PDB file of C-alpha atoms in Angstrom:
ATOM      1  CA  UNK A  20      27.049 -31.907 -31.029  1.00 36.00           C
ATOM      2  CA  UNK A  21      30.578 -31.253 -29.861  1.00 38.00           C
ATOM      3  CA  UNK A  22      31.831 -30.907 -33.455  1.00 39.00           C
ATOM      4  CA  UNK A  23      31.118 -27.392 -34.716  1.00 37.00           C
ATOM      5  CA  UNK A  24      31.077 -28.532 -38.346  1.00 39.00           C
ATOM      6  CA  UNK A  25      28.394 -31.109 -37.665  1.00 33.00           C
ATOM      7  CA  UNK A  26      26.437 -28.616 -35.603  1.00 36.00           C
ATOM      8  CA  UNK A  27      26.510 -26.054 -38.395  1.00 36.00           C
ATOM      9  CA  UNK A  28      25.416 -28.619 -40.983  1.00 35.00           C
ATOM     10  CA  UNK A  29      22.471 -29.714 -38.848  1.00 36.00           C
ATOM     11  CA  UNK A  30      21.635 -26.099 -38.150  1.00 35.00           C
ATOM     12  CA  UNK A  31      21.436 -25.341 -41.886  1.00 36.00           C
ATOM     13  CA  UNK A  32      19.175 -28.308 -42.521  1.00 37.00           C
ATOM     14  CA  UNK A  33      16.846 -27.889 -39.551  1.00 37.00           C
ATOM     15  CA  UNK A  34      16.752 -24.118 -39.201  1.00 37.00           C
ATOM     16  CA  UNK A  35      15.234 -23.938 -42.672  1.00 34.00           C
ATOM     17  CA  UNK A  36      12.472 -26.219 -41.461  1.00 34.00           C
ATOM     18  CA  UNK A  37      11.864 -24.053 -38.405  1.00 37.00           C
ATOM     19  CA  UNK A  38      11.909 -20.756 -40.265  1.00 33.00           C
ATOM     20  CA  UNK A  39       9.920 -21.735 -43.341  1.00 28.00           C
ATOM     21  CA  UNK A  40       7.107 -23.483 -41.502  1.00 32.00           C
ATOM     22  CA  UNK A  41       6.888 -20.611 -39.024  1.00 33.00           C
ATOM     23  CA  UNK A  42       7.507 -22.568 -35.840  1.00 34.00           C
ATOM     24  CA  UNK A  43       9.184 -19.611 -34.167  1.00 35.00           C
ATOM     25  CA  UNK A  44       6.064 -17.524 -34.583  1.00 36.00           C
ATOM     26  CA  UNK A  45       3.683 -20.335 -33.763  1.00 34.00           C
ATOM     27  CA  UNK A  46       5.249 -21.282 -30.463  1.00 36.00           C
ATOM     28  CA  UNK A  47       5.754 -17.704 -29.334  1.00 39.00           C
ATOM     29  CA  UNK A  48       9.537 -17.756 -28.899  1.00 40.00           C
ATOM     30  CA  UNK A  49      10.969 -14.468 -27.707  1.00 44.00           C
ATOM     31  CA  UNK A  50      14.570 -13.424 -28.443  1.00 45.00           C
ATOM     32  CA  UNK A  51      15.527 -16.935 -29.557  1.00 44.00           C
ATOM     33  CA  UNK A  52      16.887 -17.963 -32.945  1.00 44.00           C
ATOM     34  CA  UNK A  53      16.417 -21.404 -34.487  1.00 42.00           C
ATOM     35  CA  UNK A  54      20.034 -22.165 -33.552  1.00 41.00           C
ATOM     36  CA  UNK A  55      19.288 -21.421 -29.901  1.00 46.00           C
ATOM     37  CA  UNK A  56      16.232 -23.628 -30.043  1.00 42.00           C
ATOM     38  CA  UNK A  57      18.083 -26.580 -31.521  1.00 41.00           C
ATOM     39  CA  UNK A  58      21.369 -26.467 -29.663  1.00 41.00           C
ATOM     40  CA  UNK A  59      20.955 -24.683 -26.319  1.00 45.00           C
ATOM     41  CA  UNK A  60      21.057 -28.079 -24.640  1.00 44.00           C
ATOM     42  CA  UNK A  61      21.859 -31.364 -26.360  1.00 42.00           C
ATOM     43  CA  UNK A  62      19.939 -33.317 -23.740  1.00 43.00           C
ATOM     44  CA  UNK A  63      16.791 -31.306 -24.396  1.00 47.00           C
ATOM     45  CA  UNK A  64      17.135 -31.938 -28.138  1.00 40.00           C
ATOM     46  CA  UNK A  65      17.652 -35.641 -27.479  1.00 46.00           C
ATOM     47  CA  UNK A  66      14.175 -35.711 -25.943  1.00 43.00           C
ATOM     48  CA  UNK A  67      12.680 -34.680 -29.266  1.00 39.00           C
ATOM     49  CA  UNK A  68      13.995 -37.674 -31.125  1.00 40.00           C
ATOM     50  CA  UNK A  69      14.274 -40.344 -28.444  1.00 44.00           C
ATOM     51  CA  UNK A  70      11.205 -39.671 -26.291  1.00 43.00           C
ATOM     52  CA  UNK A  71      13.047 -39.421 -22.990  1.00 45.00           C
ATOM     53  CA  UNK A  72      10.689 -39.334 -19.977  1.00 46.00           C
ATOM     54  CA  UNK A  73       9.884 -36.196 -17.948  1.00 49.00           C
ATOM     55  CA  UNK A  74      12.650 -34.524 -15.991  1.00 47.00           C
ATOM     56  CA  UNK A  75      12.430 -33.608 -12.306  1.00 49.00           C
ATOM     57  CA  UNK A  76      10.795 -30.220 -11.692  1.00 65.00           C
ATOM     58  CA  UNK A  77      13.915 -28.597 -10.269  1.00 76.00           C
ATOM     59  CA  UNK A  78      16.042 -25.698 -11.421  1.00 89.00           C
ATOM     60  CA  UNK A  79      19.792 -26.405 -11.788  1.00 87.00           C
ATOM     61  CA  UNK A  80      21.381 -24.422  -8.943  1.00 91.00           C
ATOM     62  CA  UNK A  81      24.028 -24.858  -6.301  1.00 91.00           C
ATOM     63  CA  UNK A  82      22.897 -25.002  -2.694  1.00 92.00           C
ATOM     64  CA  UNK A  83      24.519 -21.607  -2.151  1.00 93.00           C
ATOM     65  CA  UNK A  84      22.466 -20.090  -4.991  1.00 94.00           C
ATOM     66  CA  UNK A  85      19.303 -21.688  -3.644  1.00 93.00           C
ATOM     67  CA  UNK A  86      19.810 -20.318  -0.132  1.00 93.00           C
ATOM     68  CA  UNK A  87      20.649 -16.841  -1.464  1.00 95.00           C
ATOM     69  CA  UNK A  88      17.240 -16.496  -3.134  1.00 96.00           C
ATOM     70  CA  UNK A  89      15.446 -15.771   0.141  1.00 97.00           C
ATOM     71  CA  UNK A  90      18.253 -14.703   2.445  1.00 97.00           C
ATOM     72  CA  UNK A  91      17.854 -11.655   4.690  1.00 98.00           C
ATOM     73  CA  UNK A  92      19.668  -8.494   3.558  1.00 97.00           C
ATOM     74  CA  UNK A  93      23.054  -8.109   5.212  1.00 96.00           C
ATOM     75  CA  UNK A  94      24.725  -5.224   3.358  1.00 96.00           C
ATOM     76  CA  UNK A  95      23.937  -1.567   3.924  1.00 96.00           C
ATOM     77  CA  UNK A  96      22.560  -0.731   0.479  1.00 97.00           C
ATOM     78  CA  UNK A  97      20.070  -3.599   0.586  1.00 97.00           C
ATOM     79  CA  UNK A  98      19.042  -2.982   4.171  1.00 98.00           C
ATOM     80  CA  UNK A  99      18.321   0.696   3.512  1.00 98.00           C
ATOM     81  CA  UNK A 100      16.551  -0.042   0.225  1.00 97.00           C
ATOM     82  CA  UNK A 101      14.271  -2.793   1.472  1.00 98.00           C
ATOM     83  CA  UNK A 102      13.870  -2.203   5.204  1.00 98.00           C
ATOM     84  CA  UNK A 103      13.269   1.513   5.539  1.00 98.00           C
ATOM     85  CA  UNK A 104       9.938   2.267   7.218  1.00 98.00           C
ATOM     86  CA  UNK A 105       7.508   5.022   6.224  1.00 98.00           C
ATOM     87  CA  UNK A 106       5.040   6.889   8.432  1.00 98.00           C
ATOM     88  CA  UNK A 107       2.238   4.388   7.827  1.00 98.00           C
ATOM     89  CA  UNK A 108       4.544   1.573   8.884  1.00 98.00           C
ATOM     90  CA  UNK A 109       5.604   3.442  12.012  1.00 98.00           C
ATOM     91  CA  UNK A 110       1.992   4.188  12.957  1.00 98.00           C
ATOM     92  CA  UNK A 111       1.153   0.485  12.825  1.00 98.00           C
ATOM     93  CA  UNK A 112       4.267  -0.441  14.799  1.00 97.00           C
ATOM     94  CA  UNK A 113       3.503   2.105  17.541  1.00 97.00           C
ATOM     95  CA  UNK A 114       0.277   0.251  18.307  1.00 96.00           C
ATOM     96  CA  UNK A 115       2.343  -2.543  19.847  1.00 94.00           C
ATOM     97  CA  UNK A 116       2.605  -1.986  23.606  1.00 91.00           C
ATOM     98  CA  UNK A 117       6.200  -2.876  24.528  1.00 95.00           C
ATOM     99  CA  UNK A 118       9.626  -2.293  22.956  1.00 96.00           C
ATOM    100  CA  UNK A 119      10.060  -5.978  22.157  1.00 95.00           C
ATOM    101  CA  UNK A 120       6.646  -6.321  20.501  1.00 95.00           C
ATOM    102  CA  UNK A 121       7.253  -3.166  18.472  1.00 97.00           C
ATOM    103  CA  UNK A 122      10.566  -4.545  17.267  1.00 97.00           C
ATOM    104  CA  UNK A 123       9.014  -7.926  16.549  1.00 95.00           C
ATOM    105  CA  UNK A 124       6.237  -6.313  14.518  1.00 97.00           C
ATOM    106  CA  UNK A 125       8.738  -4.259  12.512  1.00 98.00           C
ATOM    107  CA  UNK A 126      10.951  -7.272  11.822  1.00 97.00           C
ATOM    108  CA  UNK A 127       8.061  -9.423  10.642  1.00 97.00           C
ATOM    109  CA  UNK A 128       6.770  -6.647   8.390  1.00 98.00           C
ATOM    110  CA  UNK A 129      10.181  -6.042   6.837  1.00 98.00           C
ATOM    111  CA  UNK A 130      10.816  -9.735   6.294  1.00 98.00           C
ATOM    112  CA  UNK A 131       7.480 -10.176   4.510  1.00 98.00           C
ATOM    113  CA  UNK A 132       8.437  -7.337   2.167  1.00 98.00           C
ATOM    114  CA  UNK A 133      11.969  -8.560   1.548  1.00 98.00           C
ATOM    115  CA  UNK A 134      12.953 -11.270   0.980  1.00 98.00           C
ATOM    116  CA  UNK A 135       9.216 -11.933   0.881  1.00 98.00           C
ATOM    117  CA  UNK A 136       8.820 -14.748   3.401  1.00 98.00           C
ATOM    118  CA  UNK A 137       7.995 -15.343   7.060  1.00 96.00           C
ATOM    119  CA  UNK A 138      10.559 -14.583   9.710  1.00 95.00           C
ATOM    120  CA  UNK A 139      11.604 -18.008  10.930  1.00 91.00           C
ATOM    121  CA  UNK A 140      11.636 -19.077  14.565  1.00 85.00           C
ATOM    122  CA  UNK A 141      15.083 -18.574  16.144  1.00 85.00           C
ATOM    123  CA  UNK A 142      16.431 -17.229  12.840  1.00 91.00           C
ATOM    124  CA  UNK A 143      19.819 -15.546  13.068  1.00 93.00           C
ATOM    125  CA  UNK A 144      19.344 -11.923  12.032  1.00 96.00           C
ATOM    126  CA  UNK A 145      22.083  -9.893  10.316  1.00 97.00           C
ATOM    127  CA  UNK A 146      23.282  -7.286  12.805  1.00 97.00           C
ATOM    128  CA  UNK A 147      23.103  -4.478  10.251  1.00 97.00           C
ATOM    129  CA  UNK A 148      19.485  -5.265   9.464  1.00 98.00           C
ATOM    130  CA  UNK A 149      18.462  -5.564  13.111  1.00 97.00           C
ATOM    131  CA  UNK A 150      20.163  -2.310  14.110  1.00 98.00           C
ATOM    132  CA  UNK A 151      18.686  -0.397  11.162  1.00 98.00           C
ATOM    133  CA  UNK A 152      15.143  -1.457  12.006  1.00 98.00           C
ATOM    134  CA  UNK A 153      15.578  -0.936  15.761  1.00 98.00           C
ATOM    135  CA  UNK A 154      16.973   2.585  15.231  1.00 98.00           C
ATOM    136  CA  UNK A 155      13.950   3.601  13.162  1.00 98.00           C
ATOM    137  CA  UNK A 156      11.492   2.661  15.900  1.00 98.00           C
ATOM    138  CA  UNK A 157      13.703   3.924  18.722  1.00 97.00           C
ATOM    139  CA  UNK A 158      14.187   0.674  20.643  1.00 97.00           C
ATOM    140  CA  UNK A 159      17.263  -1.273  21.718  1.00 97.00           C
ATOM    141  CA  UNK A 160      18.107  -4.130  19.373  1.00 96.00           C
ATOM    142  CA  UNK A 161      18.763  -6.570  22.223  1.00 95.00           C
ATOM    143  CA  UNK A 162      15.084  -6.612  23.277  1.00 94.00           C
ATOM    144  CA  UNK A 163      14.554  -9.060  20.410  1.00 92.00           C
ATOM    145  CA  UNK A 164      15.552 -11.821  22.856  1.00 90.00           C
ATOM    146  CA  UNK A 165      12.366 -11.116  24.833  1.00 89.00           C
ATOM    147  CA  UNK A 166      10.161 -11.194  21.753  1.00 87.00           C
ATOM    148  CA  UNK A 167      11.619 -14.489  20.547  1.00 78.00           C
ATOM    149  CA  UNK A 168       9.955 -16.272  23.484  1.00 79.00           C
ATOM    150  CA  UNK A 169       6.464 -14.898  22.744  1.00 78.00           C
ATOM    151  CA  UNK A 170       5.137 -17.326  20.137  1.00 77.00           C
ATOM    152  CA  UNK A 171       1.476 -16.374  20.530  1.00 81.00           C
ATOM    153  CA  UNK A 172       2.287 -12.686  20.113  1.00 85.00           C
ATOM    154  CA  UNK A 173       4.296 -13.426  16.978  1.00 89.00           C
ATOM    155  CA  UNK A 174       1.371 -15.362  15.498  1.00 91.00           C
ATOM    156  CA  UNK A 175      -1.155 -12.628  16.325  1.00 94.00           C
ATOM    157  CA  UNK A 176       1.111  -9.925  14.922  1.00 95.00           C
ATOM    158  CA  UNK A 177       1.618 -11.850  11.706  1.00 95.00           C
ATOM    159  CA  UNK A 178      -2.127 -12.148  11.174  1.00 96.00           C
ATOM    160  CA  UNK A 179      -2.515  -8.423  11.871  1.00 96.00           C
ATOM    161  CA  UNK A 180       0.246  -7.490   9.411  1.00 98.00           C
ATOM    162  CA  UNK A 181      -1.343  -9.591   6.671  1.00 98.00           C
ATOM    163  CA  UNK A 182      -4.705  -7.899   7.131  1.00 97.00           C
ATOM    164  CA  UNK A 183      -3.351  -4.368   7.411  1.00 98.00           C
ATOM    165  CA  UNK A 184      -0.806  -4.491   4.587  1.00 98.00           C
ATOM    166  CA  UNK A 185      -2.518  -6.900   2.209  1.00 98.00           C
ATOM    167  CA  UNK A 186      -0.135  -9.839   2.277  1.00 98.00           C
ATOM    168  CA  UNK A 187      -1.537 -13.107   0.886  1.00 97.00           C
ATOM    169  CA  UNK A 188      -0.616 -16.742   1.316  1.00 97.00           C
ATOM    170  CA  UNK A 189       0.152 -18.949  -1.685  1.00 97.00           C
ATOM    171  CA  UNK A 190      -3.189 -20.750  -1.761  1.00 95.00           C
ATOM    172  CA  UNK A 191      -5.934 -21.074  -4.349  1.00 93.00           C
ATOM    173  CA  UNK A 192      -6.920 -19.104  -6.367  1.00 95.00           C
ATOM    174  CA  UNK A 193      -3.660 -17.156  -5.998  1.00 97.00           C
ATOM    175  CA  UNK A 194      -1.565 -20.194  -6.892  1.00 97.00           C
ATOM    176  CA  UNK A 195      -3.639 -20.940  -9.995  1.00 97.00           C
ATOM    177  CA  UNK A 196      -3.144 -17.402 -11.303  1.00 97.00           C
ATOM    178  CA  UNK A 197       0.610 -17.630 -10.727  1.00 98.00           C
ATOM    179  CA  UNK A 198       0.773 -21.021 -12.447  1.00 96.00           C
ATOM    180  CA  UNK A 199      -0.949 -19.607 -15.533  1.00 96.00           C
ATOM    181  CA  UNK A 200       1.418 -16.636 -15.529  1.00 97.00           C
ATOM    182  CA  UNK A 201       4.415 -18.964 -15.280  1.00 97.00           C
ATOM    183  CA  UNK A 202       3.204 -20.996 -18.247  1.00 95.00           C
ATOM    184  CA  UNK A 203       3.253 -17.873 -20.420  1.00 94.00           C
ATOM    185  CA  UNK A 204       6.567 -16.554 -19.131  1.00 96.00           C
ATOM    186  CA  UNK A 205       8.351 -19.893 -19.563  1.00 95.00           C
ATOM    187  CA  UNK A 206       7.861 -19.930 -23.338  1.00 91.00           C
ATOM    188  CA  UNK A 207      11.122 -18.970 -24.993  1.00 88.00           C
ATOM    189  CA  UNK A 208      13.288 -19.224 -21.888  1.00 91.00           C
ATOM    190  CA  UNK A 209      16.191 -21.662 -21.705  1.00 89.00           C
ATOM    191  CA  UNK A 210      17.372 -20.830 -18.176  1.00 93.00           C
ATOM    192  CA  UNK A 211      15.027 -21.805 -15.377  1.00 94.00           C
ATOM    193  CA  UNK A 212      16.813 -19.525 -12.903  1.00 95.00           C
ATOM    194  CA  UNK A 213      15.547 -16.529 -14.859  1.00 96.00           C
ATOM    195  CA  UNK A 214      11.959 -17.724 -14.530  1.00 97.00           C
ATOM    196  CA  UNK A 215      12.442 -18.447 -10.834  1.00 97.00           C
ATOM    197  CA  UNK A 216      13.829 -14.955 -10.209  1.00 97.00           C
ATOM    198  CA  UNK A 217      10.919 -13.448 -12.149  1.00 98.00           C
ATOM    199  CA  UNK A 218       8.479 -15.437 -10.016  1.00 98.00           C
ATOM    200  CA  UNK A 219      10.109 -14.220  -6.804  1.00 98.00           C
ATOM    201  CA  UNK A 220       9.972 -10.625  -8.030  1.00 98.00           C
ATOM    202  CA  UNK A 221       6.303 -10.928  -8.963  1.00 98.00           C
ATOM    203  CA  UNK A 222       5.377 -12.451  -5.619  1.00 98.00           C
ATOM    204  CA  UNK A 223       7.179  -9.672  -3.755  1.00 98.00           C
ATOM    205  CA  UNK A 224       5.486  -6.997  -5.845  1.00 98.00           C
ATOM    206  CA  UNK A 225       2.035  -8.525  -5.369  1.00 98.00           C
ATOM    207  CA  UNK A 226       2.636  -9.265  -1.674  1.00 98.00           C
ATOM    208  CA  UNK A 227       2.234 -13.014  -2.036  1.00 98.00           C
ATOM    209  CA  UNK A 228       4.164 -14.668   0.780  1.00 98.00           C
ATOM    210  CA  UNK A 229       6.839 -17.058  -0.466  1.00 98.00           C
ATOM    211  CA  UNK A 230       6.437 -20.317   1.497  1.00 96.00           C
ATOM    212  CA  UNK A 231       9.939 -21.609   0.731  1.00 93.00           C
ATOM    213  CA  UNK A 232      12.446 -22.121  -2.055  1.00 95.00           C
ATOM    214  CA  UNK A 233      11.422 -25.710  -2.736  1.00 93.00           C
ATOM    215  CA  UNK A 234       7.807 -24.726  -3.438  1.00 95.00           C
ATOM    216  CA  UNK A 235       8.534 -21.945  -5.895  1.00 96.00           C
ATOM    217  CA  UNK A 236      11.385 -23.900  -7.475  1.00 95.00           C
ATOM    218  CA  UNK A 237       8.969 -26.717  -8.265  1.00 95.00           C
ATOM    219  CA  UNK A 238       6.427 -24.283  -9.697  1.00 96.00           C
ATOM    220  CA  UNK A 239       9.034 -22.722 -11.982  1.00 96.00           C
ATOM    221  CA  UNK A 240      10.525 -26.111 -12.878  1.00 95.00           C
ATOM    222  CA  UNK A 241       7.163 -27.547 -13.857  1.00 95.00           C
ATOM    223  CA  UNK A 242       6.443 -24.506 -16.017  1.00 95.00           C
ATOM    224  CA  UNK A 243       9.819 -24.834 -17.756  1.00 94.00           C
ATOM    225  CA  UNK A 244       9.329 -28.536 -18.380  1.00 92.00           C
ATOM    226  CA  UNK A 245       5.817 -27.988 -19.767  1.00 91.00           C
ATOM    227  CA  UNK A 246       7.094 -25.272 -22.123  1.00 90.00           C
ATOM    228  CA  UNK A 247       9.996 -27.430 -23.283  1.00 87.00           C
ATOM    229  CA  UNK A 248       7.687 -30.404 -23.859  1.00 86.00           C
ATOM    230  CA  UNK A 249       5.383 -28.285 -26.004  1.00 83.00           C
ATOM    231  CA  UNK A 250       8.286 -26.956 -28.057  1.00 80.00           C
ATOM    232  CA  UNK A 251       9.787 -30.388 -28.632  1.00 79.00           C
ATOM    233  CA  UNK A 252       6.403 -31.810 -29.593  1.00 80.00           C
ATOM    234  CA  UNK A 253       5.825 -28.965 -32.075  1.00 78.00           C
ATOM    235  CA  UNK A 254       9.267 -29.384 -33.606  1.00 79.00           C
ATOM    236  CA  UNK A 255       8.942 -33.160 -33.791  1.00 76.00           C
ATOM    237  CA  UNK A 256       5.621 -32.853 -35.614  1.00 80.00           C
ATOM    238  CA  UNK A 257       7.229 -30.657 -38.276  1.00 82.00           C
ATOM    239  CA  UNK A 258      10.293 -32.800 -39.022  1.00 82.00           C
ATOM    240  CA  UNK A 259      10.031 -35.609 -41.506  1.00 79.00           C
ATOM    241  CA  UNK A 260      11.246 -39.156 -40.782  1.00 80.00           C
ATOM    242  CA  UNK A 261      14.113 -38.609 -43.235  1.00 80.00           C
ATOM    243  CA  UNK A 262      15.273 -35.536 -41.340  1.00 76.00           C
ATOM    244  CA  UNK A 263      15.082 -37.417 -38.046  1.00 72.00           C
ATOM    245  CA  UNK A 264      17.193 -40.219 -39.553  1.00 76.00           C
ATOM    246  CA  UNK A 265      19.740 -37.697 -40.804  1.00 74.00           C
ATOM    247  CA  UNK A 266      20.280 -36.568 -37.238  1.00 68.00           C
TER     248      UNK A 266
END
C-alpha cells in the first residue's frame, strides 16, 4: 500500500464494488468515502483478507495523552469555566459545619463535574483550582490539610453529593445503555480517540462518574473493534474470490 499507483488501481477496482452494491449506505458510514474505508489503515484491511484475530481493546495513545483525559484543570480559563459555583452549590456547601469540610465538599463536587471522576486520596491539587474554589466559599485554602485526614467525612460527603446532584456510578443498567450508544457512535469512525472523547463528554453531561481511564478506554476500544469487525465482514462478503486474489 505504500505505492500510490498500486493504491489508486486497487481503489478503482474495489471502490466500484463498494459504491455499486451500496455498502456505504448499508453499514451506515458517516463522512467516509470508499477510499477512506479501504486504506485508512493497511493493518485493518489485512484483517479482511487474512482473518487476523481480534485486537486488544485499547485506544492508541501516549501515556501523556491518557493521563490528560481526566486531569484536574490547572489553567485559569478552565478553572473558571468548570469550577465556578452557583447559589444552589453554595447552599449545599454551607451545610457543612467547619471550614475544612466545606472546602472538602466543594472540591469533591467540582471534581465530579470536571473532569468527571472522584477526587483521589492524597491527590495533588493545582494551586489555581484550589484557590479559586476556596475563595468562592470564603475559606482559607490551607485548611484542606485538615480535611485530608477525615476519610469517613469524605465518604459521607460523596454519598450526599451523589444524592443531591444526581451523580451516578457506572453500573448496570447505566453501563448497558452507554455500551449500546458506543456501538452506534463507533460506526464510521477510524480514530478511537474521537470515540473516547465523545464518551467522556457524554458521561460528564449525564453525570455518570468516570471510574478511570482504563475502564472507559476498554469500553471505547471494544466498540471500535466490534464496528471494524462488522465492516470487514460486510466488505469481505461482497468481494469475489477473484477480487481477493487480485489484491
